PDB file of C-alpha atoms in Angstrom:
ATOM      1  CA  UNK A   9     -91.533  21.769  12.659  1.00  0.00           C
ATOM      2  CA  UNK A  10     -90.231  18.275  12.730  1.00  0.00           C
ATOM      3  CA  UNK A  11     -86.637  17.473  13.746  1.00  0.00           C
ATOM      4  CA  UNK A  12     -84.753  15.185  11.407  1.00  0.00           C
ATOM      5  CA  UNK A  13     -82.727  12.405  12.977  1.00  0.00           C
ATOM      6  CA  UNK A  14     -79.009  12.603  12.331  1.00  0.00           C
ATOM      7  CA  UNK A  15     -78.124  10.636   9.273  1.00  0.00           C
ATOM      8  CA  UNK A  16     -81.408  11.176   7.433  1.00  0.00           C
ATOM      9  CA  UNK A  17     -81.280  13.754   4.716  1.00  0.00           C
ATOM     10  CA  UNK A  18     -77.987  15.283   5.893  1.00  0.00           C
ATOM     11  CA  UNK A  19     -74.868  14.331   3.986  1.00  0.00           C
ATOM     12  CA  UNK A  20     -71.709  13.225   5.747  1.00  0.00           C
ATOM     13  CA  UNK A  21     -69.920  16.144   4.092  1.00  0.00           C
ATOM     14  CA  UNK A  22     -72.397  18.658   5.592  1.00  0.00           C
ATOM     15  CA  UNK A  23     -72.158  17.106   9.052  1.00  0.00           C
ATOM     16  CA  UNK A  24     -68.359  17.103   8.903  1.00  0.00           C
ATOM     17  CA  UNK A  25     -68.269  20.744   7.773  1.00  0.00           C
ATOM     18  CA  UNK A  26     -70.621  21.778  10.588  1.00  0.00           C
ATOM     19  CA  UNK A  27     -68.597  19.864  13.185  1.00  0.00           C
ATOM     20  CA  UNK A  28     -65.305  21.365  11.999  1.00  0.00           C
ATOM     21  CA  UNK A  29     -66.843  24.846  11.976  1.00  0.00           C
ATOM     22  CA  UNK A  30     -68.025  24.508  15.557  1.00  0.00           C
ATOM     23  CA  UNK A  31     -64.640  23.126  16.612  1.00  0.00           C
ATOM     24  CA  UNK A  32     -62.837  26.031  14.923  1.00  0.00           C
ATOM     25  CA  UNK A  33     -65.041  28.599  16.673  1.00  0.00           C
ATOM     26  CA  UNK A  34     -64.476  26.917  20.039  1.00  0.00           C
ATOM     27  CA  UNK A  35     -60.706  26.774  19.454  1.00  0.00           C
ATOM     28  CA  UNK A  36     -60.512  30.451  18.474  1.00  0.00           C
ATOM     29  CA  UNK A  37     -62.568  31.485  21.487  1.00  0.00           C
ATOM     30  CA  UNK A  38     -60.351  29.447  23.792  1.00  0.00           C
ATOM     31  CA  UNK A  39     -57.113  30.674  22.207  1.00  0.00           C
ATOM     32  CA  UNK A  40     -58.114  34.334  22.390  1.00  0.00           C
ATOM     33  CA  UNK A  41     -59.058  34.100  26.061  1.00  0.00           C
ATOM     34  CA  UNK A  42     -56.107  31.964  27.181  1.00  0.00           C
ATOM     35  CA  UNK A  43     -54.197  34.970  28.525  1.00  0.00           C
ATOM     36  CA  UNK A  44     -55.517  38.483  28.880  1.00  0.00           C
ATOM     37  CA  UNK A  45     -52.147  40.187  28.313  1.00  0.00           C
ATOM     38  CA  UNK A  46     -48.505  39.290  27.680  1.00  0.00           C
ATOM     39  CA  UNK A  47     -45.784  41.142  29.558  1.00  0.00           C
ATOM     40  CA  UNK A  48     -42.102  40.978  28.569  1.00  0.00           C
ATOM     41  CA  UNK A  49     -38.955  41.064  30.696  1.00  0.00           C
ATOM     42  CA  UNK A  50     -35.389  41.574  29.492  1.00  0.00           C
ATOM     43  CA  UNK A  51     -32.878  42.540  32.164  1.00  0.00           C
ATOM     44  CA  UNK A  52     -30.312  44.178  29.888  1.00  0.00           C
ATOM     45  CA  UNK A  53     -32.245  46.696  27.736  1.00  0.00           C
ATOM     46  CA  UNK A  54     -35.422  46.655  29.853  1.00  0.00           C
ATOM     47  CA  UNK A  55     -36.582  49.422  32.165  1.00  0.00           C
ATOM     48  CA  UNK A  56     -39.135  49.107  34.946  1.00  0.00           C
ATOM     49  CA  UNK A  57     -40.650  52.381  33.761  1.00  0.00           C
ATOM     50  CA  UNK A  58     -41.525  50.731  30.418  1.00  0.00           C
ATOM     51  CA  UNK A  59     -45.017  49.382  29.764  1.00  0.00           C
ATOM     52  CA  UNK A  60     -43.651  45.791  29.590  1.00  0.00           C
ATOM     53  CA  UNK A  61     -46.136  45.105  26.782  1.00  0.00           C
ATOM     54  CA  UNK A  62     -43.495  44.932  24.045  1.00  0.00           C
ATOM     55  CA  UNK A  63     -40.500  42.614  23.682  1.00  0.00           C
ATOM     56  CA  UNK A  64     -38.522  45.484  22.145  1.00  0.00           C
ATOM     57  CA  UNK A  65     -39.075  49.183  21.740  1.00  0.00           C
ATOM     58  CA  UNK A  66     -38.152  52.709  22.648  1.00  0.00           C
ATOM     59  CA  UNK A  67     -39.187  53.788  26.168  1.00  0.00           C
ATOM     60  CA  UNK A  68     -41.840  53.941  27.442  1.00  0.00           C
ATOM     61  CA  UNK A  69     -42.664  50.999  25.136  1.00  0.00           C
ATOM     62  CA  UNK A  70     -40.502  47.971  25.744  1.00  0.00           C
ATOM     63  CA  UNK A  71     -39.739  45.213  28.220  1.00  0.00           C
ATOM     64  CA  UNK A  72     -39.428  45.541  31.965  1.00  0.00           C
ATOM     65  CA  UNK A  73     -36.026  45.141  33.588  1.00  0.00           C
ATOM     66  CA  UNK A  74     -37.271  42.969  36.457  1.00  0.00           C
ATOM     67  CA  UNK A  75     -39.667  40.052  36.654  1.00  0.00           C
ATOM     68  CA  UNK A  76     -41.256  41.515  39.785  1.00  0.00           C
ATOM     69  CA  UNK A  77     -42.294  44.671  37.901  1.00  0.00           C
ATOM     70  CA  UNK A  78     -43.929  42.641  35.112  1.00  0.00           C
ATOM     71  CA  UNK A  79     -45.735  40.490  37.712  1.00  0.00           C
ATOM     72  CA  UNK A  80     -46.899  43.647  39.470  1.00  0.00           C
ATOM     73  CA  UNK A  81     -48.264  45.008  36.186  1.00  0.00           C
ATOM     74  CA  UNK A  82     -49.988  41.684  35.524  1.00  0.00           C
ATOM     75  CA  UNK A  83     -51.684  41.770  38.921  1.00  0.00           C
ATOM     76  CA  UNK A  84     -53.295  45.123  38.150  1.00  0.00           C
ATOM     77  CA  UNK A  85     -54.790  43.648  34.968  1.00  0.00           C
ATOM     78  CA  UNK A  86     -57.867  41.413  35.319  1.00  0.00           C
ATOM     79  CA  UNK A  87     -57.599  37.848  34.083  1.00  0.00           C
ATOM     80  CA  UNK A  88     -54.771  35.379  33.741  1.00  0.00           C
ATOM     81  CA  UNK A  89     -51.708  36.996  32.174  1.00  0.00           C
ATOM     82  CA  UNK A  90     -48.435  35.666  30.788  1.00  0.00           C
ATOM     83  CA  UNK A  91     -45.025  37.056  31.754  1.00  0.00           C
ATOM     84  CA  UNK A  92     -42.323  36.096  29.236  1.00  0.00           C
ATOM     85  CA  UNK A  93     -38.716  36.355  30.431  1.00  0.00           C
ATOM     86  CA  UNK A  94     -35.584  36.676  28.276  1.00  0.00           C
ATOM     87  CA  UNK A  95     -32.295  34.966  29.164  1.00  0.00           C
ATOM     88  CA  UNK A  96     -30.304  36.501  31.984  1.00  0.00           C
ATOM     89  CA  UNK A  97     -29.972  36.323  35.754  1.00  0.00           C
ATOM     90  CA  UNK A  98     -32.709  37.902  37.862  1.00  0.00           C
ATOM     91  CA  UNK A  99     -31.745  38.363  41.509  1.00  0.00           C
ATOM     92  CA  UNK A 100     -35.073  38.666  43.252  1.00  0.00           C
ATOM     93  CA  UNK A 101     -37.824  36.843  45.147  1.00  0.00           C
ATOM     94  CA  UNK A 102     -41.111  36.542  43.274  1.00  0.00           C
ATOM     95  CA  UNK A 103     -44.782  35.932  44.004  1.00  0.00           C
ATOM     96  CA  UNK A 104     -46.850  34.422  41.193  1.00  0.00           C
ATOM     97  CA  UNK A 105     -50.645  34.477  41.585  1.00  0.00           C
ATOM     98  CA  UNK A 106     -53.953  35.228  39.869  1.00  0.00           C
ATOM     99  CA  UNK A 107     -53.457  32.410  37.350  1.00  0.00           C
ATOM    100  CA  UNK A 108     -50.381  34.104  35.865  1.00  0.00           C
ATOM    101  CA  UNK A 109     -48.014  32.039  33.721  1.00  0.00           C
ATOM    102  CA  UNK A 110     -44.372  32.986  34.356  1.00  0.00           C
ATOM    103  CA  UNK A 111     -42.482  31.485  31.426  1.00  0.00           C
ATOM    104  CA  UNK A 112     -39.013  31.649  29.908  1.00  0.00           C
ATOM    105  CA  UNK A 113     -38.979  33.001  26.358  1.00  0.00           C
ATOM    106  CA  UNK A 114     -36.358  30.374  25.492  1.00  0.00           C
ATOM    107  CA  UNK A 115     -36.422  27.318  27.750  1.00  0.00           C
ATOM    108  CA  UNK A 116     -33.298  25.797  26.179  1.00  0.00           C
ATOM    109  CA  UNK A 117     -29.952  25.986  27.942  1.00  0.00           C
ATOM    110  CA  UNK A 118     -28.963  28.380  29.239  1.00  0.00           C
ATOM    111  CA  UNK A 119     -32.316  29.086  30.835  1.00  0.00           C
ATOM    112  CA  UNK A 120     -33.107  32.394  32.531  1.00  0.00           C
ATOM    113  CA  UNK A 121     -31.949  32.238  36.152  1.00  0.00           C
ATOM    114  CA  UNK A 122     -33.990  33.308  39.179  1.00  0.00           C
ATOM    115  CA  UNK A 123     -31.675  33.492  42.191  1.00  0.00           C
ATOM    116  CA  UNK A 124     -32.740  35.160  45.397  1.00  0.00           C
ATOM    117  CA  UNK A 125     -29.678  34.013  47.333  1.00  0.00           C
ATOM    118  CA  UNK A 126     -31.808  34.031  50.479  1.00  0.00           C
ATOM    119  CA  UNK A 127     -31.566  31.498  53.261  1.00  0.00           C
ATOM    120  CA  UNK A 128     -35.021  32.206  54.710  1.00  0.00           C
ATOM    121  CA  UNK A 129     -37.335  32.741  51.742  1.00  0.00           C
ATOM    122  CA  UNK A 130     -38.274  30.895  48.574  1.00  0.00           C
ATOM    123  CA  UNK A 131     -37.066  32.361  45.282  1.00  0.00           C
ATOM    124  CA  UNK A 132     -40.543  31.869  43.768  1.00  0.00           C
ATOM    125  CA  UNK A 133     -43.814  31.572  45.678  1.00  0.00           C
ATOM    126  CA  UNK A 134     -47.031  30.507  43.969  1.00  0.00           C
ATOM    127  CA  UNK A 135     -49.794  31.928  46.132  1.00  0.00           C
ATOM    128  CA  UNK A 136     -53.520  32.623  46.369  1.00  0.00           C
ATOM    129  CA  UNK A 137     -55.386  31.705  43.214  1.00  0.00           C
ATOM    130  CA  UNK A 138     -52.250  30.138  41.801  1.00  0.00           C
ATOM    131  CA  UNK A 139     -50.035  30.345  38.781  1.00  0.00           C
ATOM    132  CA  UNK A 140     -47.448  28.489  36.738  1.00  0.00           C
ATOM    133  CA  UNK A 141     -43.655  28.759  36.602  1.00  0.00           C
ATOM    134  CA  UNK A 142     -42.094  27.216  33.520  1.00  0.00           C
ATOM    135  CA  UNK A 143     -38.627  26.945  31.948  1.00  0.00           C
ATOM    136  CA  UNK A 144     -36.258  28.558  34.482  1.00  0.00           C
ATOM    137  CA  UNK A 145     -33.166  27.698  36.465  1.00  0.00           C
ATOM    138  CA  UNK A 146     -34.211  28.515  40.029  1.00  0.00           C
ATOM    139  CA  UNK A 147     -31.683  28.912  42.845  1.00  0.00           C
ATOM    140  CA  UNK A 148     -32.113  29.730  46.505  1.00  0.00           C
ATOM    141  CA  UNK A 149     -30.446  29.033  49.817  1.00  0.00           C
ATOM    142  CA  UNK A 150     -33.915  28.038  50.999  1.00  0.00           C
ATOM    143  CA  UNK A 151     -36.600  26.180  49.030  1.00  0.00           C
ATOM    144  CA  UNK A 152     -36.386  27.463  45.464  1.00  0.00           C
ATOM    145  CA  UNK A 153     -40.188  27.219  45.006  1.00  0.00           C
ATOM    146  CA  UNK A 154     -43.019  27.392  47.535  1.00  0.00           C
ATOM    147  CA  UNK A 155     -46.502  26.422  46.322  1.00  0.00           C
ATOM    148  CA  UNK A 156     -49.334  27.620  48.563  1.00  0.00           C
ATOM    149  CA  UNK A 157     -52.311  27.487  46.201  1.00  0.00           C
ATOM    150  CA  UNK A 158     -53.155  25.864  42.894  1.00  0.00           C
ATOM    151  CA  UNK A 159     -50.182  25.929  40.585  1.00  0.00           C
ATOM    152  CA  UNK A 160     -47.711  24.157  38.376  1.00  0.00           C
ATOM    153  CA  UNK A 161     -43.933  24.060  38.272  1.00  0.00           C
ATOM    154  CA  UNK A 162     -42.781  22.564  34.968  1.00  0.00           C
ATOM    155  CA  UNK A 163     -39.562  22.376  32.977  1.00  0.00           C
ATOM    156  CA  UNK A 164     -37.438  24.097  35.615  1.00  0.00           C
ATOM    157  CA  UNK A 165     -33.947  23.201  36.820  1.00  0.00           C
ATOM    158  CA  UNK A 166     -32.886  23.430  40.460  1.00  0.00           C
ATOM    159  CA  UNK A 167     -29.073  23.271  40.420  1.00  0.00           C
ATOM    160  CA  UNK A 168     -27.435  23.581  43.810  1.00  0.00           C
ATOM    161  CA  UNK A 169     -23.999  22.906  45.176  1.00  0.00           C
ATOM    162  CA  UNK A 170     -25.539  22.372  48.603  1.00  0.00           C
ATOM    163  CA  UNK A 171     -28.981  21.110  49.540  1.00  0.00           C
ATOM    164  CA  UNK A 172     -31.641  23.756  50.200  1.00  0.00           C
ATOM    165  CA  UNK A 173     -32.398  24.492  53.861  1.00  0.00           C
ATOM    166  CA  UNK A 174     -35.179  21.906  54.044  1.00  0.00           C
ATOM    167  CA  UNK A 175     -33.645  19.455  51.548  1.00  0.00           C
ATOM    168  CA  UNK A 176     -36.291  20.018  48.888  1.00  0.00           C
ATOM    169  CA  UNK A 177     -36.577  22.040  45.715  1.00  0.00           C
ATOM    170  CA  UNK A 178     -40.347  22.538  45.822  1.00  0.00           C
ATOM    171  CA  UNK A 179     -42.394  22.894  49.007  1.00  0.00           C
ATOM    172  CA  UNK A 180     -46.102  22.283  48.569  1.00  0.00           C
ATOM    173  CA  UNK A 181     -48.281  23.678  51.365  1.00  0.00           C
ATOM    174  CA  UNK A 182     -51.727  23.544  49.780  1.00  0.00           C
TER     175      UNK A 182
END
Protein backbone atom coordinates (compact mmCIF):
# COMPACT_ATOMS: atom_id res chain seq x y z
CA UNK A 1 0.00 0.00 0.00
CA UNK A 2 1.27 3.37 -0.95
CA UNK A 3 0.39 6.51 1.04
CA UNK A 4 -0.83 9.44 -1.00
CA UNK A 5 0.59 12.84 -0.15
CA UNK A 6 -1.96 15.36 1.05
CA UNK A 7 -3.26 17.36 -1.83
CA UNK A 8 -2.92 14.62 -4.45
CA UNK A 9 -6.13 12.90 -5.35
CA UNK A 10 -8.04 14.19 -2.31
CA UNK A 11 -10.41 17.08 -2.87
CA UNK A 12 -10.42 20.12 -0.62
CA UNK A 13 -14.05 19.36 0.18
CA UNK A 14 -13.16 15.84 1.41
CA UNK A 15 -10.26 17.11 3.51
CA UNK A 16 -12.42 19.83 5.04
CA UNK A 17 -15.20 17.34 5.84
CA UNK A 18 -12.73 14.95 7.48
CA UNK A 19 -11.15 17.75 9.52
CA UNK A 20 -14.52 19.05 10.71
CA UNK A 21 -15.63 15.52 11.59
CA UNK A 22 -12.55 14.93 13.71
CA UNK A 23 -12.97 18.32 15.39
CA UNK A 24 -16.63 17.58 16.16
CA UNK A 25 -15.76 14.21 17.73
CA UNK A 26 -13.02 15.81 19.84
CA UNK A 27 -15.37 18.61 20.96
CA UNK A 28 -18.13 16.17 21.94
CA UNK A 29 -15.70 13.99 23.86
CA UNK A 30 -14.33 17.01 25.70
CA UNK A 31 -17.78 18.47 26.42
CA UNK A 32 -19.15 15.20 27.78
CA UNK A 33 -16.20 14.70 30.13
CA UNK A 34 -15.93 18.31 31.32
CA UNK A 35 -17.80 17.59 34.55
CA UNK A 36 -18.81 14.19 35.84
CA UNK A 37 -21.95 15.41 37.63
CA UNK A 38 -23.84 18.64 38.32
CA UNK A 39 -25.18 19.30 41.80
CA UNK A 40 -27.72 22.05 42.56
CA UNK A 41 -28.15 24.25 45.62
CA UNK A 42 -31.14 26.44 46.46
CA UNK A 43 -31.38 27.58 50.07
CA UNK A 44 -35.11 28.26 50.15
CA UNK A 45 -36.80 25.11 48.77
CA UNK A 46 -33.72 22.87 49.02
CA UNK A 47 -33.17 20.12 51.57
CA UNK A 48 -29.86 18.53 52.48
CA UNK A 49 -31.60 15.15 52.38
CA UNK A 50 -32.30 15.66 48.65
CA UNK A 51 -30.05 14.10 46.01
CA UNK A 52 -28.91 17.58 44.85
CA UNK A 53 -28.93 16.27 41.27
CA UNK A 54 -31.99 18.27 40.21
CA UNK A 55 -32.57 22.03 40.18
CA UNK A 56 -36.20 21.43 41.14
CA UNK A 57 -38.21 18.45 42.25
CA UNK A 58 -40.11 16.65 44.95
CA UNK A 59 -37.93 15.18 47.73
CA UNK A 60 -35.77 13.18 47.64
CA UNK A 61 -35.13 14.63 44.16
CA UNK A 62 -34.25 18.30 44.21
CA UNK A 63 -31.58 20.78 45.22
CA UNK A 64 -29.59 20.79 48.43
CA UNK A 65 -30.21 23.52 50.99
CA UNK A 66 -26.52 24.16 51.70
CA UNK A 67 -23.47 24.48 49.50
CA UNK A 68 -21.45 22.33 51.91
CA UNK A 69 -23.82 19.38 51.41
CA UNK A 70 -23.54 19.61 47.61
CA UNK A 71 -19.73 19.83 47.88
CA UNK A 72 -19.75 16.80 50.17
CA UNK A 73 -21.82 14.86 47.63
CA UNK A 74 -19.44 15.95 44.87
CA UNK A 75 -16.44 14.69 46.82
CA UNK A 76 -17.90 11.19 47.03
CA UNK A 77 -18.26 11.13 43.23
CA UNK A 78 -15.12 10.49 41.16
CA UNK A 79 -14.06 13.17 38.71
CA UNK A 80 -14.44 16.92 38.55
CA UNK A 81 -18.00 17.97 39.39
CA UNK A 82 -19.92 21.24 39.14
CA UNK A 83 -21.95 22.71 42.00
CA UNK A 84 -24.47 25.30 40.78
CA UNK A 85 -25.83 27.71 43.39
CA UNK A 86 -29.07 29.72 43.22
CA UNK A 87 -29.36 33.27 44.57
CA UNK A 88 -29.54 33.64 48.33
CA UNK A 89 -27.26 34.02 51.33
CA UNK A 90 -25.32 30.97 52.50
CA UNK A 91 -23.82 31.35 55.96
CA UNK A 92 -21.08 28.77 56.01
CA UNK A 93 -17.37 28.08 55.47
CA UNK A 94 -16.58 25.93 52.45
CA UNK A 95 -13.78 23.73 51.14
CA UNK A 96 -13.57 23.29 47.37
CA UNK A 97 -11.28 20.54 46.05
CA UNK A 98 -10.97 17.64 43.62
CA UNK A 99 -11.25 19.95 40.60
CA UNK A 100 -14.80 20.96 41.54
CA UNK A 101 -16.29 24.08 39.97
CA UNK A 102 -18.41 26.03 42.47
CA UNK A 103 -20.45 28.42 40.34
CA UNK A 104 -23.38 30.78 40.73
CA UNK A 105 -26.38 29.84 38.59
CA UNK A 106 -26.89 33.55 37.87
CA UNK A 107 -23.74 35.65 38.22
CA UNK A 108 -25.59 38.94 37.67
CA UNK A 109 -26.42 41.21 40.59
CA UNK A 110 -27.48 40.25 43.11
CA UNK A 111 -25.04 37.37 43.21
CA UNK A 112 -25.38 34.50 45.68
CA UNK A 113 -23.66 35.46 48.94
CA UNK A 114 -21.24 33.26 50.89
CA UNK A 115 -20.72 34.81 54.33
CA UNK A 116 -19.06 32.90 57.12
CA UNK A 117 -18.88 35.90 59.44
CA UNK A 118 -15.76 34.38 60.97
CA UNK A 119 -12.74 36.33 62.10
CA UNK A 120 -10.34 33.37 62.05
CA UNK A 121 -11.23 31.33 58.97
CA UNK A 122 -11.67 31.93 55.26
CA UNK A 123 -15.21 31.75 53.88
CA UNK A 124 -13.99 29.60 50.97
CA UNK A 125 -10.84 27.48 50.90
CA UNK A 126 -9.56 25.91 47.69
CA UNK A 127 -7.48 22.95 48.82
CA UNK A 128 -5.68 19.80 47.70
CA UNK A 129 -6.13 19.09 44.01
CA UNK A 130 -7.86 22.42 43.57
CA UNK A 131 -11.08 23.85 42.27
CA UNK A 132 -12.74 26.98 40.96
CA UNK A 133 -15.05 29.51 42.63
CA UNK A 134 -16.97 31.69 40.21
CA UNK A 135 -19.70 34.35 40.37
CA UNK A 136 -20.31 34.93 44.10
CA UNK A 137 -20.28 37.76 46.60
CA UNK A 138 -17.93 36.46 49.30
CA UNK A 139 -17.76 38.00 52.77
CA UNK A 140 -15.69 37.14 55.80
CA UNK A 141 -14.14 38.84 58.80
CA UNK A 142 -10.95 37.06 57.76
CA UNK A 143 -9.68 36.42 54.22
CA UNK A 144 -12.75 35.66 52.11
CA UNK A 145 -10.82 33.11 49.99
CA UNK A 146 -7.78 30.97 50.81
CA UNK A 147 -6.10 29.15 47.91
CA UNK A 148 -3.82 26.30 48.97
CA UNK A 149 -3.60 24.25 45.77
CA UNK A 150 -4.30 24.76 42.10
CA UNK A 151 -7.41 26.83 41.62
CA UNK A 152 -9.16 29.83 40.17
CA UNK A 153 -11.24 32.60 41.69
CA UNK A 154 -13.11 34.45 38.94
CA UNK A 155 -16.01 36.88 38.70
CA UNK A 156 -16.47 37.21 42.46
CA UNK A 157 -17.13 40.34 44.51
CA UNK A 158 -15.55 40.96 47.91
CA UNK A 159 -17.57 43.80 49.47
CA UNK A 160 -16.52 44.77 52.96
CA UNK A 161 -17.16 47.71 55.22
CA UNK A 162 -13.88 47.00 56.98
CA UNK A 163 -10.71 45.42 55.64
CA UNK A 164 -10.31 41.67 56.19
CA UNK A 165 -8.01 40.63 59.05
CA UNK A 166 -4.94 40.45 56.82
CA UNK A 167 -5.98 43.25 54.43
CA UNK A 168 -6.52 40.95 51.46
CA UNK A 169 -9.47 39.31 49.78
CA UNK A 170 -7.62 36.27 48.45
CA UNK A 171 -4.70 34.57 50.20
CA UNK A 172 -2.61 32.34 47.97
CA UNK A 173 -0.45 29.82 49.83
CA UNK A 174 0.52 27.44 47.04
